[in-house]
Amino acid sequence: MNVEARFRINRGDFTLDVDLRLPGRGITALLGPSGCGKTTLLRAIAGLESCRDGFIKVGDMIWQDSGRCLPPHRRSLGYVFQEASLFTHLSVRGNLEYGLRRVPETARRVSVDKAIDLLGIGALLERSTVQLSGGERQRVAIARALAVSPDILLMDEPLASLDAARKQEIMPWLESLHEELDIPVIYVSHSPDEVACLADHLVLLEAGRIKASGAPGELLTRLSLPLAHGNDAEALIDAVVAGHDDGYDLTYLDFPGGRFTVTRKALPAGHSVRLRVAARDVSVTLEQQSGTSILNSFPAIIDEIMPEGSARVTVRLLAGGVPLLARITRKSAALLDLKNGKSVYAQAKSVALLS
Amino acid sequence: MPDTADLTALAITLKLAGISTLILLLLGTPLAWWMARTRWRFRFLLEAVVALPLVLPPTVLGFYLLVALGPHGPIGGLVETLGGRPLAFTFTGLVIGSVFYSMPFVVQPLQSAFTAIGQRPLEVAATLRASPLDRFFTVAVPLARSGFLTAAVLGFAHTLGEFGVVLMIGGNIPGETQVVSIAIYDHVEALEYARAHWLSGGLLLLSFLMLITVYALNRRFRLAQP
């Protein structure tokens, strides 16, 4: 179910000009500042935004080509809007069944029960939509979109209208979607945090054009992109649970550059996890340190150094080929004589588990 | 006590209001839907035409309708050529006049109800496989129900109270085109105040009850929606 989308949309002084090719599985995040055209792009894929100049192919189905354009209701897609936008004249169950009833039985691959289970809304079915919390509403909206057995799921900042607590409530459900669904998901966001948790593939949009696309861990640490320069710059590392230390209550996580030691997590060996390492928590040493309390230290090669204002630099390191960022002072970089290609050790003071 | 003639006038009035409201809902719904959603730059012209009966003296509207519906008018002439009776001074003529006269009271509440729904619920329905007609009947109409209620009751109540237009094009034929408002006028002219009281009081009560129903139901609809 590969996805191809090419558009040229002119809206006054704004032009969206993109050529997207997405893998047929996993979550692709469209990340960019507001006004960069990410919602317009998503709406164009859904057919909600009319554009004459475009091409969309999802799997074997061509949704739009020169002259031909399927209306939105003929496209096999699920769409989650920024606000849940539930039908207020229907109950929760009525909302879930609205789309389902319009899908021929032969095309139903996701049962309502599965959608209800996936989002944990079984207890809400007979309620009126006005009795739901913001987080519950958004979960119903996601289940409603899944219940039509779409070939692709489009999500337009589904967490943007929720407060931090509600976001925390929904995040686990989104992560489980990620594991359970075998359809591509396009997830529009302006928050690198959400993207870090969810995305398998990242597309950066800026002023209507694709600035970069690739693996999130790669793009978040690319020094030519703005993401690596913010205060919250971070690296993402995919690791596997290697085992536990019962004596000290710790868990070992292996990645190509070495082994992380973290406080014990209730995860089986072999389980995949994603780690977040903030640039400001990483320091650089020339030799393996012995007299230190920091357990997470890896041999690495300096890939690139860029100044960050007048006092700091951001160092991109490769540990076993996996990129890491370190935010250190320019003075330290000079004292250690850091330069591209030099072998060093990267020490991570703190590590966060994302999933 | 009202006599048979008064009751006949009441029956004609209710029948006129009922039929006119039905026709207005059938014609007004697509018109209001279109006006709520079109981006046509001259929409305001049509809005002004629909709103005209709000400000026009009913006698003016009635005069033009009389001319149009009469045997020498474009519509009346056409009907006569086709073998029908001229429409002026008939019940059908009254219905046509009422439809024009009460048009804004039906179209405007519907248009604002459709506008208030906004684009979003319809887009959601589209992504849930609903065709445009399907979206209209399963999303727009139920979400605009308070607009429909207001439109129906205002259209009905306004037709009940119609006087000028009816007088111009319907005349005052008892048992055919004599409605309550004109019967009241006749009673007052003849100094039959008791009978005028009966009819006026009845109309007052009926109108008040209908408006109470609308406002009470609309309150409930509003409570059911965030």
XYZ file of C-alpha atoms in Angstrom:
581
model
C 0.000 0.000 0.000
C 2.609 2.536 -1.037
C 1.495 6.125 -1.220
C 2.436 8.658 -3.867
C 1.207 12.222 -3.761
C 2.214 15.127 -5.919
C 0.585 18.536 -5.670
C 0.893 22.098 -6.795
C -1.636 24.285 -5.038
C -1.674 28.060 -5.343
C -3.534 30.057 -2.711
C -2.770 33.706 -3.254
C 0.734 34.287 -1.956
C 1.142 30.718 -0.730
C 2.214 27.827 -2.916
C 2.259 24.212 -1.847
C 4.513 22.211 -4.092
C 5.276 18.698 -2.891
C 6.178 15.270 -4.170
C 5.672 12.653 -1.473
C 6.456 8.964 -1.595
C 5.605 7.104 1.562
C 6.094 3.536 2.701
C 2.995 1.349 2.902
C 3.236 0.808 6.643
C 4.002 2.796 9.717
C 3.459 6.369 10.760
C 4.768 9.180 8.618
C 4.883 12.476 10.456
C 4.503 15.741 8.544
C 6.268 18.223 10.761
C 6.469 21.955 10.272
C 5.590 25.339 11.737
C 1.989 26.553 11.433
C 1.269 27.965 8.014
C 3.745 25.683 6.254
C 0.960 23.896 4.397
C 0.819 20.592 6.247
C -2.934 20.690 6.855
C -3.549 21.810 3.268
C -1.478 18.867 2.068
C -3.444 16.427 4.212
C -6.759 17.891 3.039
C -5.628 17.672 -0.558
C -4.818 13.983 -0.099
C -8.321 13.471 1.320
C -9.895 15.419 -1.540
C -11.285 18.065 0.821
C -9.145 20.724 -0.813
C -9.793 20.999 -4.517
C -6.754 21.165 -6.707
C -6.533 20.565 -10.411
C -2.835 19.920 -10.517
C -2.138 16.758 -8.604
C -1.600 13.043 -8.543
C -2.452 10.668 -5.693
C -2.026 6.942 -5.658
C -2.699 4.794 -2.597
C -1.784 1.181 -3.173
C -3.203 0.310 -6.595
C -5.920 2.937 -6.463
C -5.388 6.222 -8.263
C -7.408 8.850 -6.417
C -6.421 11.746 -8.554
C -4.736 12.169 -11.882
C -4.834 14.778 -14.616
C -8.509 15.494 -15.125
C -9.831 12.703 -12.932
C -10.496 13.254 -9.265
C -12.409 10.991 -6.886
C -14.612 12.918 -4.456
C -13.660 12.409 -0.772
C -16.481 9.947 -0.057
C -15.172 7.602 -2.760
C -11.658 7.451 -1.288
C -10.842 4.690 1.162
C -9.428 6.875 3.907
C -9.908 7.632 7.554
C -9.527 11.259 8.621
C -9.072 12.537 12.153
C -9.533 16.286 12.441
C -7.854 18.558 14.950
C -11.072 18.883 16.929
C -12.884 15.586 17.361
C -15.877 16.934 15.400
C -18.223 14.199 16.562
C -21.795 14.346 15.275
C -23.714 15.873 18.171
C -27.032 14.459 16.964
C -25.771 10.886 17.345
C -24.619 8.837 20.322
C -21.068 7.545 20.516
C -22.244 4.300 18.948
C -24.124 6.215 16.255
C -20.923 8.059 15.423
C -18.940 4.833 15.163
C -21.555 3.203 12.966
C -22.075 6.189 10.686
C -19.121 5.395 8.469
C -19.261 1.652 8.965
C -22.797 1.409 7.544
C -21.612 3.079 4.354
C -18.843 0.567 3.694
C -19.885 -2.548 1.754
C -19.559 -5.686 3.857
C -16.942 -7.180 1.575
C -14.684 -4.176 2.198
C -14.882 -4.343 6.010
C -11.548 -5.444 7.414
C -11.637 -3.679 10.774
C -14.599 -4.639 12.938
C -16.226 -2.010 15.133
C -15.343 -4.162 18.106
C -11.690 -4.011 17.187
C -11.815 -0.231 16.768
C -13.572 0.036 20.142
C -10.935 -2.171 21.766
C -8.020 -0.369 20.188
C -9.132 2.954 21.590
C -10.614 1.641 24.846
C -14.028 3.269 24.434
C -16.244 0.272 25.199
C -17.742 1.947 28.267
C -18.731 5.101 26.378
C -20.879 3.634 23.596
C -24.336 4.626 24.808
C -23.305 8.077 25.965
C -24.172 11.294 24.244
C -21.144 12.972 22.706
C -21.558 16.035 24.925
C -20.875 13.935 28.035
C -17.357 13.022 26.925
C -14.075 14.624 27.944
C -11.837 16.087 25.258
C -9.580 13.049 25.297
C -12.493 10.629 25.085
C -13.958 12.559 22.178
C -10.734 12.364 20.238
C -10.482 8.608 20.911
C -14.023 8.136 19.584
C -13.095 10.203 16.518
C -10.085 7.964 15.862
C -12.145 4.791 16.305
C -14.815 6.221 13.976
C -12.181 6.822 11.306
C -10.772 3.299 11.718
C -14.204 1.650 11.568
C -14.468 2.364 7.822
C -11.500 0.007 7.221
C -9.498 2.693 5.453
C -6.511 2.042 3.206
C -4.788 4.999 4.816
C -5.329 6.969 8.023
C -4.852 10.746 7.920
C -4.498 12.554 11.236
C -4.401 16.334 11.472
C -2.803 17.270 14.804
C -5.206 15.091 16.775
C -3.612 16.171 20.058
C -3.308 19.894 19.379
C -6.619 20.846 20.968
C -5.937 18.864 24.158
C -4.128 19.878 27.327
C -1.015 18.068 28.501
C -2.884 15.614 30.748
C -5.289 14.651 27.958
C -2.353 14.195 25.591
C -0.774 11.775 28.023
C -4.086 9.942 28.125
C -4.240 9.473 24.343
C -0.584 8.840 23.575
C -0.557 5.164 24.653
C -3.554 4.514 22.368
C -1.787 6.087 19.447
C 1.300 4.024 20.157
C -0.712 0.829 20.200
C -2.307 1.796 16.869
C 1.156 1.918 15.545
C 1.730 -1.698 16.432
C -1.703 -3.008 15.461
C -2.420 -1.297 12.160
C -1.044 -2.503 8.874
C -2.029 0.611 6.957
C 0.023 3.740 6.427
C -0.705 6.662 8.713
C 0.070 10.278 7.887
C 0.285 12.294 11.066
C 0.452 16.075 10.861
C 2.121 17.765 13.783
C 4.063 20.827 14.834
C 5.411 19.129 17.943
C 8.760 17.316 17.680
C 7.832 15.531 20.933
C 4.816 13.742 19.435
C 6.833 12.925 16.365
C 9.648 11.493 18.456
C 7.233 9.092 20.100
C 5.273 7.987 17.066
C 6.962 8.473 13.742
C 8.717 5.834 11.668
C 9.274 8.290 8.912
C 9.551 12.036 9.078
C 8.812 14.680 6.462
C 9.761 18.270 7.240
C 7.664 20.929 5.530
C 8.614 24.551 5.282
C 6.753 27.252 3.355
C 4.904 24.756 1.220
C 7.907 22.657 0.272
C 9.495 19.497 1.582
C 12.700 20.458 3.290
C 13.855 16.979 4.212
C 12.488 13.505 4.678
C 13.877 10.378 6.286
C 14.169 8.476 9.546
C 13.287 10.641 12.590
C 16.544 9.818 14.392
C 18.476 10.972 11.371
C 16.540 14.193 10.725
C 16.336 15.313 14.359
C 20.127 15.248 14.588
C 20.978 16.681 11.175
C 22.853 19.891 11.890
C 21.761 21.514 8.623
C 18.152 21.437 9.885
C 16.675 23.661 12.610
C 15.516 20.738 14.770
C 19.058 20.017 15.955
C 19.539 23.567 17.187
C 16.602 24.161 19.503
C 16.904 24.095 23.292
C 15.185 20.707 23.263
C 17.375 19.202 20.540
C 17.593 15.480 21.042
C 18.578 12.198 19.487
C 16.274 9.194 19.066
C 17.732 5.758 19.487
C 15.943 2.508 18.732
C 17.148 -0.185 21.127
C 16.228 -3.688 22.241
C 15.804 -4.962 25.797
C 18.828 -7.191 26.422
C 18.104 -8.255 29.987
C 17.704 -7.133 33.573
C 20.001 -6.829 36.583
C 17.934 -8.194 39.458
C 20.502 -7.213 42.083
C 20.509 -3.500 41.223
C 17.038 -3.389 39.660
C 18.243 -2.191 36.279
C 17.428 -2.916 32.644
C 19.977 -3.193 29.829
C 19.104 -1.855 26.397
C 21.316 -2.655 23.412
C 21.762 -0.475 20.345
C 24.413 -0.662 17.617
C 26.692 1.723 19.519
C 26.670 -0.140 22.835
C 24.495 -0.763 25.856
C 22.316 1.624 27.870
C 21.700 0.971 31.535
C 18.406 2.359 32.842
C 16.276 1.829 35.949
C 14.286 -1.358 35.686
C 11.405 -1.399 33.188
C 8.810 -4.169 33.114
C 9.610 -5.227 29.569
C 10.530 -8.679 28.236
C 13.936 -9.304 26.671
C 13.829 -8.706 22.923
C 11.233 -5.924 23.200
C 11.942 -2.901 20.992
C 12.048 0.493 22.630
C 12.762 4.029 21.514
C 15.016 6.202 23.650
C 15.313 9.938 23.737
C 18.649 11.495 24.654
C 18.656 15.284 24.984
C 21.663 17.123 23.563
C 22.152 19.069 26.802
C 22.468 15.794 28.754
C 25.349 14.477 26.664
C 28.973 15.301 27.441
C 32.115 14.392 25.552
C 35.321 12.891 26.998
C 38.530 11.923 25.266
C 38.995 8.697 27.226
C 36.678 6.197 28.824
C 36.032 7.632 32.285
C 36.418 5.396 35.301
C 35.752 7.685 38.275
C 32.240 8.720 37.281
C 28.712 7.888 38.323
C 27.509 7.978 34.740
C 26.878 4.464 33.442
C 25.960 5.302 29.873
C 29.157 5.969 27.967
C 29.880 4.949 24.399
C 32.787 5.202 21.993
C 31.822 7.583 19.199
C 33.237 9.468 16.251
C 32.670 13.180 15.799
C 30.669 13.719 12.636
C 30.148 17.471 12.639
C 30.396 20.502 14.914
C 28.335 23.663 14.623
C 28.419 26.799 16.763
C 25.337 27.582 18.820
C 25.492 31.287 19.583
C 28.856 32.557 20.837
C 29.405 30.296 23.858
C 28.201 26.861 22.796
C 28.534 24.316 20.070
C 26.407 21.366 19.028
C 28.403 18.237 18.292
C 26.970 15.446 16.180
C 28.462 12.102 17.154
C 28.088 8.656 15.634
C 28.075 5.771 18.089
C 28.106 2.592 16.034
C 26.634 4.657 13.199
C 23.775 5.921 15.386
C 23.655 9.719 15.617
C 23.774 11.471 19.001
C 23.905 15.184 19.798
C 25.979 16.864 22.495
C 25.506 20.513 23.484
C 28.765 21.703 25.097
C 30.612 24.996 25.537
C 32.853 26.281 22.799
C 35.651 26.405 25.377
C 35.361 22.665 26.130
C 35.403 21.920 22.416
C 38.604 23.938 22.069
C 40.278 22.433 25.177
C 39.536 18.897 23.983
C 40.546 19.898 20.468
C 37.366 18.358 19.027
C 37.235 18.078 15.250
C 35.479 16.035 12.634
C 36.532 12.397 12.551
C 38.048 12.394 16.049
C 37.342 9.358 18.264
C 35.828 10.268 21.639
C 33.432 8.959 24.278
C 29.880 10.244 24.586
C 28.389 10.197 28.082
C 24.631 10.447 28.572
C 23.560 11.781 31.960
C 19.935 10.886 31.455
C 17.850 8.832 29.039
C 14.081 8.745 28.556
C 12.147 5.736 27.340
C 9.449 6.667 24.817
C 7.607 3.419 24.272
C -69.893 32.479 20.105
C -68.360 32.189 16.642
C -70.872 31.064 14.010
C -70.376 28.672 11.066
C -69.024 31.391 8.819
C -66.338 32.174 11.401
C -65.399 28.514 11.746
C -65.183 28.206 7.956
C -62.893 31.225 7.871
C -60.762 29.599 10.569
C -60.615 26.331 8.629
C -59.578 28.160 5.448
C -56.946 30.069 7.387
C -55.447 26.916 8.895
C -55.542 25.125 5.552
C -53.892 28.079 3.841
C -51.174 28.309 6.487
C -50.575 24.555 6.451
C -50.290 24.220 2.688
C -48.191 27.366 2.358
C -45.808 26.208 5.086
C -45.409 22.836 3.424
C -44.648 24.400 0.050
C -42.310 26.905 1.681
C -40.359 24.144 3.416
C -40.052 22.226 0.155
C -38.918 25.256 -1.839
C -37.131 27.086 0.956
C -34.902 24.237 2.097
C -32.888 23.851 -1.117
C -32.859 27.624 -1.582
C -31.607 28.232 1.971
C -29.039 25.429 1.625
C -27.740 26.927 -1.565
C -27.637 30.446 -0.132
C -25.828 29.206 2.983
C -23.085 27.522 0.970
C -22.625 29.313 -2.315
C -19.693 31.636 -2.858
C -21.534 33.340 -5.675
C -20.654 37.005 -5.468
C -24.177 38.186 -6.246
C -25.768 36.119 -3.508
C -26.722 39.342 -1.727
C -29.128 40.183 -4.573
C -31.085 37.002 -3.986
C -30.991 37.570 -0.220
C -32.486 41.022 -0.760
C -35.251 39.599 -2.977
C -36.123 36.963 -0.374
C -36.179 39.609 2.370
C -38.339 42.072 0.394
C -41.686 40.981 1.913
C -40.288 41.958 5.334
C -40.288 45.635 4.391
C -42.678 45.890 1.474
C -46.249 46.990 2.292
C -48.356 43.842 1.799
C -50.641 45.821 -0.492
C -47.748 46.460 -2.860
C -46.862 42.774 -3.017
C -50.562 41.962 -3.312
C -51.007 44.484 -6.119
C -48.215 43.022 -8.236
C -49.408 39.488 -7.572
C -52.924 40.509 -8.552
C -51.616 41.899 -11.826
C -49.501 38.800 -12.462
C -52.195 36.316 -11.539
C -55.109 38.106 -13.201
C -56.463 37.018 -16.599
C -54.236 39.561 -18.379
C -51.131 38.937 -16.275
C -48.267 36.648 -17.341
C -49.111 33.840 -14.909
C -52.888 34.157 -14.935
C -52.867 34.439 -18.736
C -50.739 31.334 -19.054
C -53.031 29.375 -16.739
C -56.047 30.525 -18.707
C -54.454 29.538 -22.047
C -53.866 26.089 -20.578
C -57.557 25.894 -19.798
C -57.466 26.723 -16.105
C -59.332 29.338 -14.103
C -57.563 32.626 -13.510
C -55.793 32.491 -10.146
C -56.847 35.830 -8.741
C -59.645 35.532 -6.183
C -59.087 31.785 -5.710
C -57.636 29.739 -2.884
C -54.714 28.696 -5.127
C -53.995 32.365 -5.707
C -53.935 32.867 -1.925
C -51.438 30.032 -1.526
C -49.163 31.581 -4.150
C -49.413 34.965 -2.462
C -48.698 33.467 0.979
C -45.654 31.630 -0.299
C -44.127 34.911 -1.464
C -45.290 36.810 1.589
C -43.923 34.340 4.175
C -40.798 33.349 2.251
C -38.296 35.247 4.441
C -39.746 33.758 7.618
C -38.896 30.275 6.377
C -35.746 30.855 4.339
C -33.883 33.037 6.825
C -34.028 30.693 9.853
C -33.081 27.781 7.615
C -30.215 29.685 6.045
C -28.784 30.729 9.386
C -29.194 27.184 10.760
C -27.319 25.749 7.772
C -24.639 28.427 8.073
C -24.217 27.687 11.782
C -23.481 24.017 11.093
C -20.363 25.041 9.235
C -18.270 23.035 6.858
C -16.711 20.630 9.356
C -19.498 18.091 10.091
C -20.100 17.744 6.362
C -16.413 17.173 5.708
C -16.348 14.565 8.449
C -19.327 12.833 6.829
C -17.555 12.942 3.464
C -14.524 11.179 4.929
C -16.970 8.622 6.363
C -18.165 7.732 2.831
C -21.368 9.781 2.764
C -22.312 11.213 -0.650
C -23.426 14.863 -0.856
C -27.154 13.991 -0.759
C -26.539 11.505 2.064
C -24.633 14.171 4.012
C -27.499 16.606 3.559
C -30.156 14.273 4.930
C -28.145 12.523 7.651
C -26.026 15.423 8.932
C -27.254 18.828 7.773
C -30.996 18.287 8.340
C -30.708 16.748 11.840
C -28.180 19.383 12.931
C -30.446 22.143 11.590
C -33.579 20.783 13.246
C -34.120 23.835 15.415
C -33.911 25.951 12.267
C -36.582 23.773 10.641
C -38.826 24.102 13.662
C -38.428 27.865 13.763
C -38.973 28.129 10.009
C -42.115 25.991 10.057
C -43.700 27.782 12.980
C -42.818 31.296 11.840
C -43.986 30.515 8.309
C -47.254 29.093 9.630
C -47.875 31.842 12.167
C -47.036 34.590 9.751
C -49.428 33.193 7.131
C -52.155 33.040 9.794
C -51.929 36.759 10.304
C -51.775 37.734 6.647
C -54.190 40.510 5.699
C -53.049 42.897 2.995
C -51.937 40.379 0.416
C -55.057 38.274 0.938
C -57.296 41.275 0.575
C -55.634 42.290 -2.680
C -55.535 38.933 -4.444
C -58.102 36.831 -2.611
C -60.818 39.282 -2.155
C -63.193 38.373 0.579
C -65.282 35.472 -0.661
C -66.823 33.689 2.340
C -66.215 29.944 2.236
C -63.476 30.287 -0.371
C -60.977 33.044 0.284
C -62.227 34.681 3.468
C -59.605 34.132 6.169
C -59.835 34.971 9.882
C -57.969 38.274 9.752
C -60.404 39.571 7.135
C -63.398 38.158 8.967
C -62.290 40.103 12.028
C -62.071 43.249 9.957
C -65.593 42.660 8.634
C -66.962 42.112 12.130
C -65.414 45.333 13.341
C -66.793 47.177 10.343
C -70.227 45.795 11.192
C -69.685 46.661 14.871
C -69.945 42.960 15.860
C -67.299 43.323 18.552
C -68.178 40.100 20.387
C -67.444 37.969 17.328
C -64.319 39.964 16.566
C -63.199 39.230 20.133
C -63.683 35.501 19.702
C -61.645 35.324 16.538
C -58.943 37.740 17.685
C -58.547 35.998 21.020
C -58.343 32.624 19.296
C -55.664 33.815 16.893
C -53.727 35.473 19.705
C -53.773 32.304 21.793
C -52.808 30.087 18.857
C -49.878 32.301 17.862
C -48.661 32.539 21.426
C -48.829 28.770 21.947
C -46.867 28.144 18.787
C -44.117 30.565 19.731
C -43.896 29.067 23.231
C -43.435 25.644 21.644
C -40.659 26.909 19.388
C -38.733 28.633 22.104
C -39.102 25.732 24.535
C -37.993 23.151 21.954
C -35.121 25.291 20.736
C -33.919 25.558 24.298
C -33.916 21.792 24.539
C -32.045 21.432 21.246
C -29.463 23.914 22.420
C -28.979 22.014 25.676
C -28.434 18.823 23.686
C -25.586 20.417 21.787
C -22.387 21.833 23.243
